[in-house]
Amino acid sequence: MAHPSPEPSLPLRAWPYCGHGTTPEDAVGCRGNHVPGHAACLVHLADPDRDAYLAGLTPGADIDHRGTSFTDPMLDALLHALRDPATGHAHLGEAKFSSATFEGRVGFEAAIFEGAASFDSATFKNVAMFKSATFKSVASFHSAVFEDTAGFESTSFEDVTRFDSVTFEGSARFRLATFKGGVGFQSTTFKGGAEFRLATFERGAWFHSVTFEGFAGFASVTFKGAAGFGAATFERDALFVSATFEKAISFGPLACARRVLLSGATFGSPVTLSFAAQRLECRRTRWTSTAEVRLRYATVDFAHAVFEYPLTIAAEPDPFVLADGQQLAETSLASAFDPVVKLASLRGVDAAHLVLADIDLSRCLFVGTVHLDQLRLEGACTFATVPPAVHWRRWPPVRFTERRTLAEEHHWRASQRGAVRGWNVAVLGAGRVGPLQLAPVYRALRKAFEDGKHEPGAADFYYGEMEMRRHAGDIPGSERRLLTAYWALSGYGMRASRALAWLGAAMFVTIVLLMGFGLPQDSPQQEATGTVPPSGGKVTFQIDKADPRNPTGNRFTGVRFEKALNVTLNSVVFRSADQDLTTAGTYIEMTSRLTEPALLGLAVLAIRSRVKR
């Protein structure tokens, strides 16, 4: 049995439609909302009824013209009816323009919206002017479409959609809005938060000198042209998570009192980012061309960021200078007195194209960074140091020689039993790493310093590498003992004072042993013996020397000390002194000639590593 096909269901209506112009193809017709007391929208209302309605409007009145298609004369007539004689500008109460269509130029300049203003899903087919308007409540442009594209080609910036000098006292909602032409928000103030999530700017977007007093959300926004945020001020977080900047050549300079969030964002062209902010997060951010990130005050998280071309992160010592020659105002960062830029993490980054200039790396997490040996460090890049002074609250007391260290070594040492004060504990999310993971990091950074001809820095990271090898759990006990001896004698050939101290001790012991056992009682005299033939003739003499006698009596005299010192000093430079020695003295000298030149060599090597460039 055949069943009749069901009739197409009509969409759920949020307001009563005018219905004018219904055709078989368009069963709905005009979607304009009814004028109160009538069954037609403002456009299709009879002229006498329209005139009566407009005459009844007063400044500050609520209006509801959802779905209405406005021409220039119709919108001008409506705004004229709402004009406040005291100011000469339109004064609206609650304004509902959702799904409305504006055919011509929209002129809401200096208008005041006392109540909520809704332009959701509205279509602006020409330039929309909201310059100097005031929205005292919520202003919603959700899914609105600004179709004008002619303005972007014009030589006059006045021909683009403008929200300049607008004051949004409530929240401003532009979620999913589409701007097909240029749009300007210059000198605008967002007091109650701004939401641009998933919006699309197909041409230029200018937010110069804008103030965001509340939340600023640009998550998943697409900037296909310029993204101008010069002199913008964010008093809370600036959220650009997963945003796309296709052709932006500069982003900033801007000031943010809290965080600039660029995690997941994509930059498709060469760009310069200039931020004065408390924190910058670029986790999994992608740069597909060269980039420069210039910062003040910020702590930067670059974990898992991707850049295919050279990228520079640099600290700016002085306030940013704007295009007009003025300095960027940093009043929102008054509490952040230190403009030093700190790097928090490079984990998961391929550092082959990365350049860091004047960055504080004392808290940076490096484990997991790829091609760290190709990292370029310019200017005054600083690292963490070991706890200073002698620590007496443990036995034996311990003193750390000053050197550059990694934040992760601090975390590991702070987690050990009996750790001295001064090692920084791990921050949340740092993970647990140990010597096995840190040794290759130190090795790679050592090579980076060597390639940069910075031998003192390379020496510090060689020391760190050897320390991590000595403490690693995967080396044999014999190797650990060898490394421990190397550390104790000379600090892995990096501590001249330690090697010289051992050399002095070895020389002292050698002198004492020589005075006590090595020097003979008296220097043996040569004796000549021979036989005279009875008949005369040639006499043959045999010259011999008596064996040195072991010392007796007082062995520690000034004369013996001078002889022992002479033997010891010659041993240090690997020479043999012309001094008679006992059998024990001979072995003492041999041992001295083996150990003391080695200690002297280690001291010279350590000094060279500090002064070589």
PDB file of C-alpha atoms in Angstrom, residues 228-505:
ATOM      1  CA  GLY A 228      47.302  44.318  13.769  1.00  0.00           C
ATOM      2  CA  PHE A 229      47.461  44.424  17.564  1.00  0.00           C
ATOM      3  CA  GLY A 230      49.915  47.291  17.915  1.00  0.00           C
ATOM      4  CA  ALA A 231      49.688  49.059  21.306  1.00  0.00           C
ATOM      5  CA  ALA A 232      46.876  46.729  22.375  1.00  0.00           C
ATOM      6  CA  THR A 233      46.475  46.170  26.119  1.00  0.00           C
ATOM      7  CA  PHE A 234      45.155  42.965  27.668  1.00  0.00           C
ATOM      8  CA  GLU A 235      44.414  43.295  31.387  1.00  0.00           C
ATOM      9  CA  ARG A 236      43.633  39.597  31.672  1.00  0.00           C
ATOM     10  CA  ASP A 237      44.535  36.564  29.547  1.00  0.00           C
ATOM     11  CA  ALA A 238      44.842  36.912  25.775  1.00  0.00           C
ATOM     12  CA  LEU A 239      43.624  33.627  24.320  1.00  0.00           C
ATOM     13  CA  PHE A 240      44.773  32.787  20.775  1.00  0.00           C
ATOM     14  CA  VAL A 241      44.749  29.004  21.173  1.00  0.00           C
ATOM     15  CA  SER A 242      44.603  27.188  17.806  1.00  0.00           C
ATOM     16  CA  ALA A 243      44.379  30.491  15.920  1.00  0.00           C
ATOM     17  CA  THR A 244      45.670  30.661  12.348  1.00  0.00           C
ATOM     18  CA  PHE A 245      47.745  33.569  11.061  1.00  0.00           C
ATOM     19  CA  GLU A 246      48.141  33.010   7.332  1.00  0.00           C
ATOM     20  CA  LYS A 247      49.821  36.235   6.202  1.00  0.00           C
ATOM     21  CA  ALA A 248      50.477  38.258   9.333  1.00  0.00           C
ATOM     22  CA  ILE A 249      53.896  39.912   9.174  1.00  0.00           C
ATOM     23  CA  SER A 250      53.772  41.346  12.685  1.00  0.00           C
ATOM     24  CA  PHE A 251      51.841  40.601  15.843  1.00  0.00           C
ATOM     25  CA  GLY A 252      52.147  43.364  18.416  1.00  0.00           C
ATOM     26  CA  PRO A 253      53.800  45.030  20.150  1.00  0.00           C
ATOM     27  CA  LEU A 254      51.172  44.496  22.813  1.00  0.00           C
ATOM     28  CA  ALA A 255      51.035  44.450  26.594  1.00  0.00           C
ATOM     29  CA  CYS A 256      49.332  41.682  28.566  1.00  0.00           C
ATOM     30  CA  ALA A 257      49.051  41.709  32.348  1.00  0.00           C
ATOM     31  CA  ARG A 258      48.706  37.927  32.471  1.00  0.00           C
ATOM     32  CA  ARG A 259      49.129  35.249  29.804  1.00  0.00           C
ATOM     33  CA  VAL A 260      49.306  35.279  26.030  1.00  0.00           C
ATOM     34  CA  LEU A 261      48.160  31.822  24.952  1.00  0.00           C
ATOM     35  CA  LEU A 262      49.285  30.774  21.476  1.00  0.00           C
ATOM     36  CA  SER A 263      49.242  27.019  22.036  1.00  0.00           C
ATOM     37  CA  GLY A 264      48.243  25.171  18.878  1.00  0.00           C
ATOM     38  CA  ALA A 265      48.363  28.338  16.766  1.00  0.00           C
ATOM     39  CA  THR A 266      49.801  28.329  13.239  1.00  0.00           C
ATOM     40  CA  PHE A 267      51.832  31.051  11.524  1.00  0.00           C
ATOM     41  CA  GLY A 268      52.062  30.712   7.772  1.00  0.00           C
ATOM     42  CA  SER A 269      54.413  33.545   6.807  1.00  0.00           C
ATOM     43  CA  PRO A 270      57.497  35.349   8.163  1.00  0.00           C
ATOM     44  CA  VAL A 271      56.364  37.123  11.301  1.00  0.00           C
ATOM     45  CA  THR A 272      57.639  39.161  14.231  1.00  0.00           C
ATOM     46  CA  LEU A 273      55.890  38.761  17.580  1.00  0.00           C
ATOM     47  CA  SER A 274      56.421  41.503  20.158  1.00  0.00           C
ATOM     48  CA  PHE A 275      54.900  40.955  23.601  1.00  0.00           C
ATOM     49  CA  ALA A 276      55.284  42.479  27.033  1.00  0.00           C
ATOM     50  CA  ALA A 277      53.486  39.860  29.101  1.00  0.00           C
ATOM     51  CA  GLN A 278      53.724  37.845  32.296  1.00  0.00           C
ATOM     52  CA  ARG A 279      53.665  34.532  30.444  1.00  0.00           C
ATOM     53  CA  LEU A 280      53.667  33.262  26.865  1.00  0.00           C
ATOM     54  CA  GLU A 281      52.500  29.741  26.110  1.00  0.00           C
ATOM     55  CA  CYS A 282      53.387  28.295  22.699  1.00  0.00           C
ATOM     56  CA  ARG A 283      52.789  24.604  23.289  1.00  0.00           C
ATOM     57  CA  ARG A 284      52.525  22.814  19.926  1.00  0.00           C
ATOM     58  CA  THR A 285      52.538  26.133  18.091  1.00  0.00           C
ATOM     59  CA  ARG A 286      53.662  25.819  14.471  1.00  0.00           C
ATOM     60  CA  TRP A 287      55.730  28.235  12.392  1.00  0.00           C
ATOM     61  CA  THR A 288      56.059  27.386   8.694  1.00  0.00           C
ATOM     62  CA  SER A 289      58.410  30.272   7.957  1.00  0.00           C
ATOM     63  CA  THR A 290      61.040  32.363   9.714  1.00  0.00           C
ATOM     64  CA  ALA A 291      59.958  34.087  12.909  1.00  0.00           C
ATOM     65  CA  GLU A 292      61.274  36.346  15.629  1.00  0.00           C
ATOM     66  CA  VAL A 293      59.730  36.468  19.102  1.00  0.00           C
ATOM     67  CA  ARG A 294      60.761  39.570  21.042  1.00  0.00           C
ATOM     68  CA  LEU A 295      59.651  39.665  24.659  1.00  0.00           C
ATOM     69  CA  ARG A 296      59.713  41.542  27.931  1.00  0.00           C
ATOM     70  CA  TYR A 297      58.880  40.155  31.389  1.00  0.00           C
ATOM     71  CA  ALA A 298      57.562  36.888  29.993  1.00  0.00           C
ATOM     72  CA  THR A 299      58.055  33.300  31.102  1.00  0.00           C
ATOM     73  CA  VAL A 300      57.879  31.261  27.898  1.00  0.00           C
ATOM     74  CA  ASP A 301      56.649  27.691  27.503  1.00  0.00           C
ATOM     75  CA  PHE A 302      57.740  26.340  24.101  1.00  0.00           C
ATOM     76  CA  ALA A 303      57.112  22.652  24.745  1.00  0.00           C
ATOM     77  CA  HIS A 304      56.541  20.652  21.548  1.00  0.00           C
ATOM     78  CA  ALA A 305      56.542  23.766  19.354  1.00  0.00           C
ATOM     79  CA  VAL A 306      57.352  23.141  15.684  1.00  0.00           C
ATOM     80  CA  PHE A 307      59.330  25.479  13.441  1.00  0.00           C
ATOM     81  CA  GLU A 308      60.682  24.522  10.053  1.00  0.00           C
ATOM     82  CA  TYR A 309      62.854  27.614   9.595  1.00  0.00           C
ATOM     83  CA  PRO A 310      65.082  29.714  11.873  1.00  0.00           C
ATOM     84  CA  LEU A 311      63.277  31.091  14.889  1.00  0.00           C
ATOM     85  CA  THR A 312      64.696  33.561  17.389  1.00  0.00           C
ATOM     86  CA  ILE A 313      63.504  34.178  20.937  1.00  0.00           C
ATOM     87  CA  ALA A 314      65.067  37.361  22.256  1.00  0.00           C
ATOM     88  CA  ALA A 315      64.659  39.574  25.300  1.00  0.00           C
ATOM     89  CA  GLU A 316      63.985  43.249  24.661  1.00  0.00           C
ATOM     90  CA  PRO A 317      65.895  45.389  27.170  1.00  0.00           C
ATOM     91  CA  ASP A 318      63.834  48.564  26.668  1.00  0.00           C
ATOM     92  CA  PRO A 319      60.093  49.173  26.156  1.00  0.00           C
ATOM     93  CA  PHE A 320      58.858  48.552  22.617  1.00  0.00           C
ATOM     94  CA  VAL A 321      58.705  51.559  20.312  1.00  0.00           C
ATOM     95  CA  LEU A 322      55.492  51.969  18.313  1.00  0.00           C
ATOM     96  CA  ALA A 323      55.140  53.165  14.739  1.00  0.00           C
ATOM     97  CA  ASP A 324      54.484  56.721  15.921  1.00  0.00           C
ATOM     98  CA  GLY A 325      57.723  56.768  17.894  1.00  0.00           C
ATOM     99  CA  GLN A 326      56.027  56.454  21.283  1.00  0.00           C
ATOM    100  CA  GLN A 327      56.907  53.706  23.753  1.00  0.00           C
ATOM    101  CA  LEU A 328      54.426  50.937  24.481  1.00  0.00           C
ATOM    102  CA  ALA A 329      52.670  51.616  27.776  1.00  0.00           C
ATOM    103  CA  GLU A 330      53.400  48.890  30.325  1.00  0.00           C
ATOM    104  CA  THR A 331      51.199  50.110  33.164  1.00  0.00           C
ATOM    105  CA  SER A 332      49.367  46.772  33.228  1.00  0.00           C
ATOM    106  CA  LEU A 333      52.724  45.162  34.120  1.00  0.00           C
ATOM    107  CA  ALA A 334      53.586  47.536  36.941  1.00  0.00           C
ATOM    108  CA  SER A 335      53.883  44.653  39.417  1.00  0.00           C
ATOM    109  CA  ALA A 336      56.347  42.813  37.159  1.00  0.00           C
ATOM    110  CA  PHE A 337      59.395  44.927  37.938  1.00  0.00           C
ATOM    111  CA  ASP A 338      61.904  42.618  36.268  1.00  0.00           C
ATOM    112  CA  PRO A 339      61.811  42.612  32.429  1.00  0.00           C
ATOM    113  CA  VAL A 340      64.011  39.481  32.240  1.00  0.00           C
ATOM    114  CA  VAL A 341      62.631  36.828  29.881  1.00  0.00           C
ATOM    115  CA  LYS A 342      62.622  33.268  31.224  1.00  0.00           C
ATOM    116  CA  LEU A 343      62.236  30.074  29.240  1.00  0.00           C
ATOM    117  CA  ALA A 344      60.211  27.389  31.021  1.00  0.00           C
ATOM    118  CA  SER A 345      60.407  24.432  28.660  1.00  0.00           C
ATOM    119  CA  LEU A 346      61.844  23.266  25.341  1.00  0.00           C
ATOM    120  CA  ARG A 347      60.737  19.674  25.694  1.00  0.00           C
ATOM    121  CA  GLY A 348      59.792  18.029  22.427  1.00  0.00           C
ATOM    122  CA  VAL A 349      61.313  20.840  20.344  1.00  0.00           C
ATOM    123  CA  ASP A 350      63.710  20.329  17.441  1.00  0.00           C
ATOM    124  CA  ALA A 351      66.285  22.990  18.328  1.00  0.00           C
ATOM    125  CA  ALA A 352      68.232  22.786  15.060  1.00  0.00           C
ATOM    126  CA  HIS A 353      66.866  26.176  13.922  1.00  0.00           C
ATOM    127  CA  LEU A 354      66.439  27.819  17.314  1.00  0.00           C
ATOM    128  CA  VAL A 355      68.345  30.906  18.479  1.00  0.00           C
ATOM    129  CA  LEU A 356      68.064  32.201  22.054  1.00  0.00           C
ATOM    130  CA  ALA A 357      69.313  35.686  22.905  1.00  0.00           C
ATOM    131  CA  ASP A 358      69.608  37.101  26.436  1.00  0.00           C
ATOM    132  CA  ILE A 359      67.247  34.507  27.914  1.00  0.00           C
ATOM    133  CA  ASP A 360      67.162  33.215  31.497  1.00  0.00           C
ATOM    134  CA  LEU A 361      67.370  29.415  31.235  1.00  0.00           C
ATOM    135  CA  SER A 362      67.663  28.714  34.954  1.00  0.00           C
ATOM    136  CA  ARG A 363      64.213  27.057  35.073  1.00  0.00           C
ATOM    137  CA  CYS A 364      64.104  25.625  31.562  1.00  0.00           C
ATOM    138  CA  LEU A 365      63.324  21.937  31.030  1.00  0.00           C
ATOM    139  CA  PHE A 366      65.582  20.487  28.323  1.00  0.00           C
ATOM    140  CA  VAL A 367      65.094  16.721  28.565  1.00  0.00           C
ATOM    141  CA  GLY A 368      63.398  15.542  25.381  1.00  0.00           C
ATOM    142  CA  THR A 369      64.713  18.353  23.168  1.00  0.00           C
ATOM    143  CA  VAL A 370      65.987  17.162  19.777  1.00  0.00           C
ATOM    144  CA  HIS A 371      69.235  18.422  18.187  1.00  0.00           C
ATOM    145  CA  LEU A 372      70.099  20.355  21.299  1.00  0.00           C
ATOM    146  CA  ASP A 373      73.724  20.401  20.206  1.00  0.00           C
ATOM    147  CA  GLN A 374      72.717  22.738  17.349  1.00  0.00           C
ATOM    148  CA  LEU A 375      71.059  25.273  19.636  1.00  0.00           C
ATOM    149  CA  ARG A 376      72.551  28.766  19.274  1.00  0.00           C
ATOM    150  CA  LEU A 377      72.929  30.882  22.397  1.00  0.00           C
ATOM    151  CA  GLU A 378      73.563  34.578  21.885  1.00  0.00           C
ATOM    152  CA  GLY A 379      74.126  37.358  24.376  1.00  0.00           C
ATOM    153  CA  ALA A 380      73.745  36.756  28.103  1.00  0.00           C
ATOM    154  CA  CYS A 381      71.885  33.469  28.362  1.00  0.00           C
ATOM    155  CA  THR A 382      72.000  32.409  32.009  1.00  0.00           C
ATOM    156  CA  PHE A 383      71.596  29.006  33.636  1.00  0.00           C
ATOM    157  CA  ALA A 384      70.936  27.859  37.171  1.00  0.00           C
ATOM    158  CA  THR A 385      73.913  27.529  39.525  1.00  0.00           C
ATOM    159  CA  VAL A 386      74.741  25.178  42.377  1.00  0.00           C
ATOM    160  CA  PRO A 387      73.899  26.129  45.996  1.00  0.00           C
ATOM    161  CA  PRO A 388      76.578  28.529  47.261  1.00  0.00           C
ATOM    162  CA  ALA A 389      78.734  28.396  50.412  1.00  0.00           C
ATOM    163  CA  VAL A 390      79.676  25.451  52.635  1.00  0.00           C
ATOM    164  CA  HIS A 391      76.796  23.386  53.979  1.00  0.00           C
ATOM    165  CA  TRP A 392      77.505  22.343  57.574  1.00  0.00           C
ATOM    166  CA  ARG A 393      74.150  20.759  58.446  1.00  0.00           C
ATOM    167  CA  ARG A 394      75.302  17.366  57.233  1.00  0.00           C
ATOM    168  CA  TRP A 395      78.366  15.221  57.740  1.00  0.00           C
ATOM    169  CA  PRO A 396      80.708  15.422  56.084  1.00  0.00           C
ATOM    170  CA  PRO A 397      80.196  19.119  55.223  1.00  0.00           C
ATOM    171  CA  VAL A 398      79.847  19.773  51.505  1.00  0.00           C
ATOM    172  CA  ARG A 399      80.780  22.677  49.289  1.00  0.00           C
ATOM    173  CA  PHE A 400      79.820  22.987  45.612  1.00  0.00           C
ATOM    174  CA  THR A 401      82.124  24.823  43.241  1.00  0.00           C
ATOM    175  CA  GLU A 402      80.164  27.367  41.231  1.00  0.00           C
ATOM    176  CA  ARG A 403      79.078  26.111  37.820  1.00  0.00           C
ATOM    177  CA  ARG A 404      76.180  26.267  35.385  1.00  0.00           C
ATOM    178  CA  THR A 405      73.579  23.565  35.909  1.00  0.00           C
ATOM    179  CA  LEU A 406      70.252  22.468  34.446  1.00  0.00           C
ATOM    180  CA  ALA A 407      66.951  22.902  36.233  1.00  0.00           C
ATOM    181  CA  GLU A 408      66.375  19.148  35.979  1.00  0.00           C
ATOM    182  CA  GLU A 409      69.593  18.451  37.909  1.00  0.00           C
ATOM    183  CA  HIS A 410      68.256  20.718  40.646  1.00  0.00           C
ATOM    184  CA  HIS A 411      65.029  18.716  40.695  1.00  0.00           C
ATOM    185  CA  TRP A 412      66.879  15.395  40.870  1.00  0.00           C
ATOM    186  CA  ARG A 413      69.286  16.447  43.615  1.00  0.00           C
ATOM    187  CA  ALA A 414      66.487  18.021  45.661  1.00  0.00           C
ATOM    188  CA  SER A 415      64.682  14.656  45.613  1.00  0.00           C
ATOM    189  CA  GLN A 416      67.670  12.752  47.046  1.00  0.00           C
ATOM    190  CA  ARG A 417      67.995  11.849  50.701  1.00  0.00           C
ATOM    191  CA  GLY A 418      70.160  14.257  52.632  1.00  0.00           C
ATOM    192  CA  ALA A 419      69.960  16.921  49.938  1.00  0.00           C
ATOM    193  CA  VAL A 420      71.379  20.262  51.035  1.00  0.00           C
ATOM    194  CA  ARG A 421      69.342  23.420  50.934  1.00  0.00           C
ATOM    195  CA  GLY A 422      69.456  25.433  47.749  1.00  0.00           C
ATOM    196  CA  TRP A 423      68.463  22.813  45.197  1.00  0.00           C
ATOM    197  CA  ASN A 424      65.186  23.827  43.533  1.00  0.00           C
ATOM    198  CA  VAL A 425      62.373  21.292  43.773  1.00  0.00           C
ATOM    199  CA  ALA A 426      60.550  20.170  40.650  1.00  0.00           C
ATOM    200  CA  VAL A 427      57.607  22.217  39.435  1.00  0.00           C
ATOM    201  CA  LEU A 428      54.276  20.638  38.588  1.00  0.00           C
ATOM    202  CA  GLY A 429      54.483  18.852  35.242  1.00  0.00           C
ATOM    203  CA  ALA A 430      58.290  18.653  35.180  1.00  0.00           C
ATOM    204  CA  GLY A 431      58.215  14.870  35.444  1.00  0.00           C
ATOM    205  CA  ARG A 432      60.876  12.689  37.006  1.00  0.00           C
ATOM    206  CA  VAL A 433      64.273  12.554  35.344  1.00  0.00           C
ATOM    207  CA  GLY A 434      67.595  11.275  36.615  1.00  0.00           C
ATOM    208  CA  PRO A 435      71.270  11.154  35.699  1.00  0.00           C
ATOM    209  CA  LEU A 436      70.667   8.676  32.888  1.00  0.00           C
ATOM    210  CA  GLN A 437      68.460  11.191  31.055  1.00  0.00           C
ATOM    211  CA  LEU A 438      70.523  14.239  31.981  1.00  0.00           C
ATOM    212  CA  ALA A 439      73.940  13.025  30.785  1.00  0.00           C
ATOM    213  CA  PRO A 440      73.120  13.306  27.035  1.00  0.00           C
ATOM    214  CA  VAL A 441      71.518  16.719  27.610  1.00  0.00           C
ATOM    215  CA  TYR A 442      74.692  18.008  29.232  1.00  0.00           C
ATOM    216  CA  ARG A 443      76.724  16.462  26.413  1.00  0.00           C
ATOM    217  CA  ALA A 444      74.641  18.186  23.721  1.00  0.00           C
ATOM    218  CA  LEU A 445      74.781  21.573  25.441  1.00  0.00           C
ATOM    219  CA  ARG A 446      78.549  21.180  25.881  1.00  0.00           C
ATOM    220  CA  LYS A 447      78.878  20.778  22.123  1.00  0.00           C
ATOM    221  CA  ALA A 448      76.649  23.807  21.550  1.00  0.00           C
ATOM    222  CA  PHE A 449      78.940  25.897  23.764  1.00  0.00           C
ATOM    223  CA  GLU A 450      82.038  24.526  22.042  1.00  0.00           C
ATOM    224  CA  ASP A 451      80.630  25.402  18.626  1.00  0.00           C
ATOM    225  CA  GLY A 452      79.977  28.888  19.953  1.00  0.00           C
ATOM    226  CA  LYS A 453      83.630  29.159  21.105  1.00  0.00           C
ATOM    227  CA  HIS A 454      82.505  29.510  24.719  1.00  0.00           C
ATOM    228  CA  GLU A 455      85.000  27.260  26.474  1.00  0.00           C
ATOM    229  CA  PRO A 456      84.108  28.173  30.105  1.00  0.00           C
ATOM    230  CA  GLY A 457      80.476  27.290  29.446  1.00  0.00           C
ATOM    231  CA  ALA A 458      81.508  24.085  27.702  1.00  0.00           C
ATOM    232  CA  ALA A 459      83.655  23.205  30.726  1.00  0.00           C
ATOM    233  CA  ASP A 460      80.679  23.571  33.073  1.00  0.00           C
ATOM    234  CA  PHE A 461      78.533  21.288  30.961  1.00  0.00           C
ATOM    235  CA  TYR A 462      81.344  18.751  30.626  1.00  0.00           C
ATOM    236  CA  TYR A 463      81.494  18.715  34.437  1.00  0.00           C
ATOM    237  CA  GLY A 464      77.723  18.210  34.577  1.00  0.00           C
ATOM    238  CA  GLU A 465      77.926  15.401  32.030  1.00  0.00           C
ATOM    239  CA  MET A 466      80.596  13.596  34.064  1.00  0.00           C
ATOM    240  CA  GLU A 467      78.610  14.073  37.277  1.00  0.00           C
ATOM    241  CA  MET A 468      75.568  12.483  35.686  1.00  0.00           C
ATOM    242  CA  ARG A 469      77.676   9.611  34.350  1.00  0.00           C
ATOM    243  CA  ARG A 470      79.141   9.026  37.814  1.00  0.00           C
ATOM    244  CA  HIS A 471      75.671   8.924  39.411  1.00  0.00           C
ATOM    245  CA  ALA A 472      73.933   6.966  36.647  1.00  0.00           C
ATOM    246  CA  GLY A 473      72.718   3.538  37.612  1.00  0.00           C
ATOM    247  CA  ASP A 474      73.744   1.742  34.407  1.00  0.00           C
ATOM    248  CA  ILE A 475      77.555   1.900  34.691  1.00  0.00           C
ATOM    249  CA  PRO A 476      79.786  -0.852  36.142  1.00  0.00           C
ATOM    250  CA  GLY A 477      81.163  -0.407  39.634  1.00  0.00           C
ATOM    251  CA  SER A 478      84.759  -0.238  38.369  1.00  0.00           C
ATOM    252  CA  GLU A 479      83.911   2.648  36.061  1.00  0.00           C
ATOM    253  CA  ARG A 480      82.075   4.415  38.865  1.00  0.00           C
ATOM    254  CA  ARG A 481      85.138   4.102  41.127  1.00  0.00           C
ATOM    255  CA  LEU A 482      87.383   5.414  38.379  1.00  0.00           C
ATOM    256  CA  LEU A 483      85.107   8.407  37.793  1.00  0.00           C
ATOM    257  CA  THR A 484      84.921   9.034  41.534  1.00  0.00           C
ATOM    258  CA  ALA A 485      88.709   9.131  41.739  1.00  0.00           C
ATOM    259  CA  TYR A 486      88.843  11.451  38.717  1.00  0.00           C
ATOM    260  CA  TRP A 487      86.265  13.716  40.418  1.00  0.00           C
ATOM    261  CA  ALA A 488      88.043  13.689  43.766  1.00  0.00           C
ATOM    262  CA  LEU A 489      91.510  14.428  42.347  1.00  0.00           C
ATOM    263  CA  SER A 490      90.707  17.208  39.874  1.00  0.00           C
ATOM    264  CA  GLY A 491      86.965  17.655  39.386  1.00  0.00           C
ATOM    265  CA  TYR A 492      87.146  15.765  36.075  1.00  0.00           C
ATOM    266  CA  GLY A 493      90.082  17.941  35.017  1.00  0.00           C
ATOM    267  CA  MET A 494      87.938  21.065  35.475  1.00  0.00           C
ATOM    268  CA  ARG A 495      88.936  22.163  38.997  1.00  0.00           C
ATOM    269  CA  ALA A 496      92.472  23.571  39.086  1.00  0.00           C
ATOM    270  CA  SER A 497      92.304  24.358  42.804  1.00  0.00           C
ATOM    271  CA  ARG A 498      91.490  20.743  43.612  1.00  0.00           C
ATOM    272  CA  ALA A 499      94.311  19.390  41.499  1.00  0.00           C
ATOM    273  CA  LEU A 500      96.763  21.916  42.965  1.00  0.00           C
ATOM    274  CA  ALA A 501      95.641  21.023  46.487  1.00  0.00           C
ATOM    275  CA  TRP A 502      96.324  17.342  45.797  1.00  0.00           C
ATOM    276  CA  LEU A 503      99.640  18.287  44.192  1.00  0.00           C
ATOM    277  CA  GLY A 504     100.632  20.261  47.282  1.00  0.00           C
ATOM    278  CA  ALA A 505      99.611  17.363  49.517  1.00  0.00           C
TER     279      ALA A 505
END
